[in-house]
Coordinates of C-alpha atoms in Angstrom, one line a residue:
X13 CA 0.0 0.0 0.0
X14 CA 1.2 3.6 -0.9
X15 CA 1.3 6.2 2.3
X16 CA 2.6 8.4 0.9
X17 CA -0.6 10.5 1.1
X18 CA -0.5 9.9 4.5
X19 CA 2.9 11.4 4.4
X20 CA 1.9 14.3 2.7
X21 CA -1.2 14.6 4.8
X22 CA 0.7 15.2 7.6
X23 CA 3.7 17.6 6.4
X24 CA 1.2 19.7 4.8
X25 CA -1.1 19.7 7.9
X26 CA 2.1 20.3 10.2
X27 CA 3.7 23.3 8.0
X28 CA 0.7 25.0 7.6
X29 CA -0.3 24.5 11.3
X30 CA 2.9 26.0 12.5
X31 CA 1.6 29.6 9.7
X32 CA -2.1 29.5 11.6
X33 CA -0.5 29.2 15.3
X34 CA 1.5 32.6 14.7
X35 CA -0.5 34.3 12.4
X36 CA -3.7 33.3 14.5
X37 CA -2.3 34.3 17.7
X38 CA -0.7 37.4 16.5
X39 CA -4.8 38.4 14.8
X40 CA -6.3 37.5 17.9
X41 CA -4.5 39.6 20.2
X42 CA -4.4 42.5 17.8
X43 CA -7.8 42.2 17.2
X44 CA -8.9 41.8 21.1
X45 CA -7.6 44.8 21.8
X46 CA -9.9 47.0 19.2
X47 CA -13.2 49.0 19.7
X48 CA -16.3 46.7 19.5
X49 CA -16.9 47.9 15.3
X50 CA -13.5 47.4 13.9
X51 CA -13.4 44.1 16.0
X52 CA -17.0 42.6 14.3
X53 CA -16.0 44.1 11.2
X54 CA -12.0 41.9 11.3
X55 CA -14.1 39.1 12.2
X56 CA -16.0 39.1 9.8
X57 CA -13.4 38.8 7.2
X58 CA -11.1 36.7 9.5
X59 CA -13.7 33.8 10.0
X60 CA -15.3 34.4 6.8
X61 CA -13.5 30.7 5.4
X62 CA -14.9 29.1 8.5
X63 CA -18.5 29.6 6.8
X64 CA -18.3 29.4 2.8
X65 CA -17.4 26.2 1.2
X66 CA -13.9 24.7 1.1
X67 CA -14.1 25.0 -2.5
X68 CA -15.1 28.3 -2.9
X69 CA -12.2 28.7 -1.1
X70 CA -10.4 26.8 -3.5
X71 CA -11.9 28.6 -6.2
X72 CA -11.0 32.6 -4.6
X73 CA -7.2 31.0 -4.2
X74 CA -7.0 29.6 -7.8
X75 CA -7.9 33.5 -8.9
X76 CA -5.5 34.7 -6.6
X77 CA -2.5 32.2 -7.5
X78 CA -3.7 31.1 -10.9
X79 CA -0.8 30.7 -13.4
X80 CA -3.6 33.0 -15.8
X81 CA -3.6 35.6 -12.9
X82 CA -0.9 38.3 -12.2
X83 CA 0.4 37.3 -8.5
X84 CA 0.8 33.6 -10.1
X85 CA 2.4 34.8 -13.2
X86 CA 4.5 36.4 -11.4
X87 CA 5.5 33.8 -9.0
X88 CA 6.0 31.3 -11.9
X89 CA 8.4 34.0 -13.6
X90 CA 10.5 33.7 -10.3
X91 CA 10.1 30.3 -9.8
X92 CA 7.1 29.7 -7.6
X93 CA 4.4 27.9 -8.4
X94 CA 1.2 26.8 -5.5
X95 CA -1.2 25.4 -8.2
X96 CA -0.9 21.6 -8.3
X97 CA 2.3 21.4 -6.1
X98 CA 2.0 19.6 -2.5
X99 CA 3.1 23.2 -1.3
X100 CA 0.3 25.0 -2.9
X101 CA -2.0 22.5 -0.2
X102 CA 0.0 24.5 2.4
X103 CA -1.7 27.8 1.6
X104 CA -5.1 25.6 1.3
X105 CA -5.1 24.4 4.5
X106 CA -3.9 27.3 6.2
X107 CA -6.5 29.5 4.8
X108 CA -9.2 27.0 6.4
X109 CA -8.1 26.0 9.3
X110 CA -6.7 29.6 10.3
X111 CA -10.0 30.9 11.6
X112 CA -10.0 27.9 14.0
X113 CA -7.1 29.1 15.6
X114 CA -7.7 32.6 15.3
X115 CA -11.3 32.0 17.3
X116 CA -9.9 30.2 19.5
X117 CA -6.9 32.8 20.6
X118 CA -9.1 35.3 20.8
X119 CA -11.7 34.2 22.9
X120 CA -8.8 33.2 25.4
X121 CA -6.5 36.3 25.3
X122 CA -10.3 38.4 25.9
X123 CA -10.9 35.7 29.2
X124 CA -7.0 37.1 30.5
X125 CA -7.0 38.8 33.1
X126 CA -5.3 42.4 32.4
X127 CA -4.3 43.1 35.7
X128 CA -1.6 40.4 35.8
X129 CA 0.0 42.8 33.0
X130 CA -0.5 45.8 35.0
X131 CA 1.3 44.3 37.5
X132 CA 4.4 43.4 35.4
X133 CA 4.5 46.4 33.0
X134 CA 4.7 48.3 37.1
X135 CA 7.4 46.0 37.8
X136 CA 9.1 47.4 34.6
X137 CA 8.3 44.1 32.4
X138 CA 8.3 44.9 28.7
X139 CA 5.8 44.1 26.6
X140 CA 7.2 41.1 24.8
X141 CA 8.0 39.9 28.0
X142 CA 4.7 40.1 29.7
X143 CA 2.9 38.6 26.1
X144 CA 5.2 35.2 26.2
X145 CA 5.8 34.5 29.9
X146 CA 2.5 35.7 31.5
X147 CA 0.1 36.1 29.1
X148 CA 0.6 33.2 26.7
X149 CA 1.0 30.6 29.4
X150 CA -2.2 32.1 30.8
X151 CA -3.8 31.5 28.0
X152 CA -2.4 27.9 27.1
X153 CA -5.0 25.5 27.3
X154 CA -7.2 27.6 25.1
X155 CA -4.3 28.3 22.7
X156 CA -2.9 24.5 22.4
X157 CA -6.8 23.5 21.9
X158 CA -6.8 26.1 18.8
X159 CA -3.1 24.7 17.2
X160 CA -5.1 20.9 17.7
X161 CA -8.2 21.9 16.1
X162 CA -6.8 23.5 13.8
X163 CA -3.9 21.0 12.6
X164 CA -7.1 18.7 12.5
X165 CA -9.0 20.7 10.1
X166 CA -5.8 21.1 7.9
X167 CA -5.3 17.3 8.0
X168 CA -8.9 16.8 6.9
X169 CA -9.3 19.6 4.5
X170 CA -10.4 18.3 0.8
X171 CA -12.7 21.7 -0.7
X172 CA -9.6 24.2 -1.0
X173 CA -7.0 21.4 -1.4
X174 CA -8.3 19.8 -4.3
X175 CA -9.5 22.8 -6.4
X176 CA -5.8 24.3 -5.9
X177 CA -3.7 20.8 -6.1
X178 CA -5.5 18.2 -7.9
X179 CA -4.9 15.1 -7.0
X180 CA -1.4 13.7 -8.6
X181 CA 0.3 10.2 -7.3
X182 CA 3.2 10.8 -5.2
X183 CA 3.5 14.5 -5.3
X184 CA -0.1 16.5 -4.1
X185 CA -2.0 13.5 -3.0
X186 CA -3.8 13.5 0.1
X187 CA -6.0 11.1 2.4
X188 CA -8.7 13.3 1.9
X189 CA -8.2 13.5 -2.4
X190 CA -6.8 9.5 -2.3
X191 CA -10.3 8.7 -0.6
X192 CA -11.9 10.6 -3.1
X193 CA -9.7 8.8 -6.1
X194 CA -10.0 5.8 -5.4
X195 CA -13.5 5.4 -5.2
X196 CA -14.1 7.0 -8.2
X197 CA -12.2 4.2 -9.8
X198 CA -14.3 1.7 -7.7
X199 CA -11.7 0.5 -5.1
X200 CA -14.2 0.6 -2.0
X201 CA -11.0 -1.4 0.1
X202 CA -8.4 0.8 -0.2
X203 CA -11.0 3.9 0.2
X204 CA -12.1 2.3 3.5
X205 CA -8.4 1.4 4.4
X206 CA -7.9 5.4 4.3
X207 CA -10.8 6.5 5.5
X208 CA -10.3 3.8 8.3
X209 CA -6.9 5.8 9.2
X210 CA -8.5 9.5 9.0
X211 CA -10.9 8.2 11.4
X212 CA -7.9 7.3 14.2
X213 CA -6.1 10.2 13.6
X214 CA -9.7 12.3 14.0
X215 CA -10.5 10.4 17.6
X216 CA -6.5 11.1 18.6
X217 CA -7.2 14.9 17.8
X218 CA -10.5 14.4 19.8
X219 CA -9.5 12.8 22.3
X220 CA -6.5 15.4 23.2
X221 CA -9.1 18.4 23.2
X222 CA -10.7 16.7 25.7
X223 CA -8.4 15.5 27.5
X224 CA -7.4 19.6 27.2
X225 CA -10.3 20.8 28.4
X226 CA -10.7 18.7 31.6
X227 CA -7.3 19.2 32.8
X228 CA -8.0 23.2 32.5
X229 CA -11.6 22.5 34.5
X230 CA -9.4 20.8 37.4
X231 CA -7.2 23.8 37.4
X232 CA -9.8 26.0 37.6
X233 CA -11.5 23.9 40.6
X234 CA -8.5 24.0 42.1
X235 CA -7.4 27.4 42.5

């Protein structure tokens, strides 16, 4: 049996986790510290590719890094190319799975209690300081459960992926496009093999938000 969309799966899910985790974290506490408009208005746009279809996400990226379009023509004249490349699934399942993460920061940077920064920024903390050693852990259990979620949803993501990637053997497939492939072409087995493997590593992600969420209950109890 080939894995190598399993591979592919994961790599893909990892790099593009590691984009969401800052970029989502660096939104969310931007964007929790705005007046109440410009906040609903930024998340608006921010969680907009949590609502509309995966492929309609596909389809705004293809007009955006199309090789007919000018940002892909001129990443192709220097060399870069996201459309049907396993890279190109990068930006696909970062674009989806980035308002998981960004939700998610931002709901637990706006539960942080400010006076904990008073206090340092009194003590003559700097700002960076105060964001990575009080803040941040702080915030942890809500931030880990956003980076799980959304690696998760990047693992899982088919809508974006496969308008942007296609599906080609050993170099963009996925689980999600191999499931996809190969029962178009009738092989029910190996489909259920795959989807069979999605649906471990789906309970493992489960499993660790919950297993998240209780331990930051009995902290709570506790203090």
């Amino acid at each position: 049996m080939d894995w190598y969309p399993l591979w592919n799966s994961l790599r893909i899910a990892a790099i593009s986790c590691v984009i969401v985790f800052f970029s989502g974290i660096g939104m969310a506490y931007y964007v929790a510290k705005l007046p109440r408009v410009w906040k609903g208005v930024l998340d608006v746009v921010l969680t907009l590719p949590l609502v509309l279809p995966p492929t309609v996400c596909g389809w705004l990226l293809l007009l955006v890094f199309g090789l007919k379009h000018p940002v892909g023509i001129f990443l192709q004249s220097i060399g870069v190319q996201f459309v049907m490349t396993w890279y190109g699934g990068i930006i696909a399942s970062a674009v989806v799975a980035f308002p998981l993460m960004y939700r998610t920061a931002r709901g637990a940077f706006e539960s942080f209690d400010e006076t904990l920064a008073w206090s340092g920024r009194t003590l003559g903390l700097s700002g960076t300081y105060i964001f990575w050693h009080i803040r941040m852990p702080y915030c942890k259990q809500g931030i880990i459960a956003g980076t799980v979620l959304s690696f998760a949803r990047a693992l899982g993501e088919y809508g974006a992926t496969s308008m942007l990637i296609g599906y080609i053997p050993k170099n963009t497939a996925t689980i999600s496009t191999t499931v996809y492939q190969l029962w178009r072409t009738n092989d029910e087995y190996s489909a259920f093999v795959w989807v069979l493997v999605n649906i471990a590593i789906s309970a493992v992600v489960l499993l660790t938000v919950n297993m998240l969420e209780k331990h930051g209950q009995g902290r709570r109890v506790c203090s």
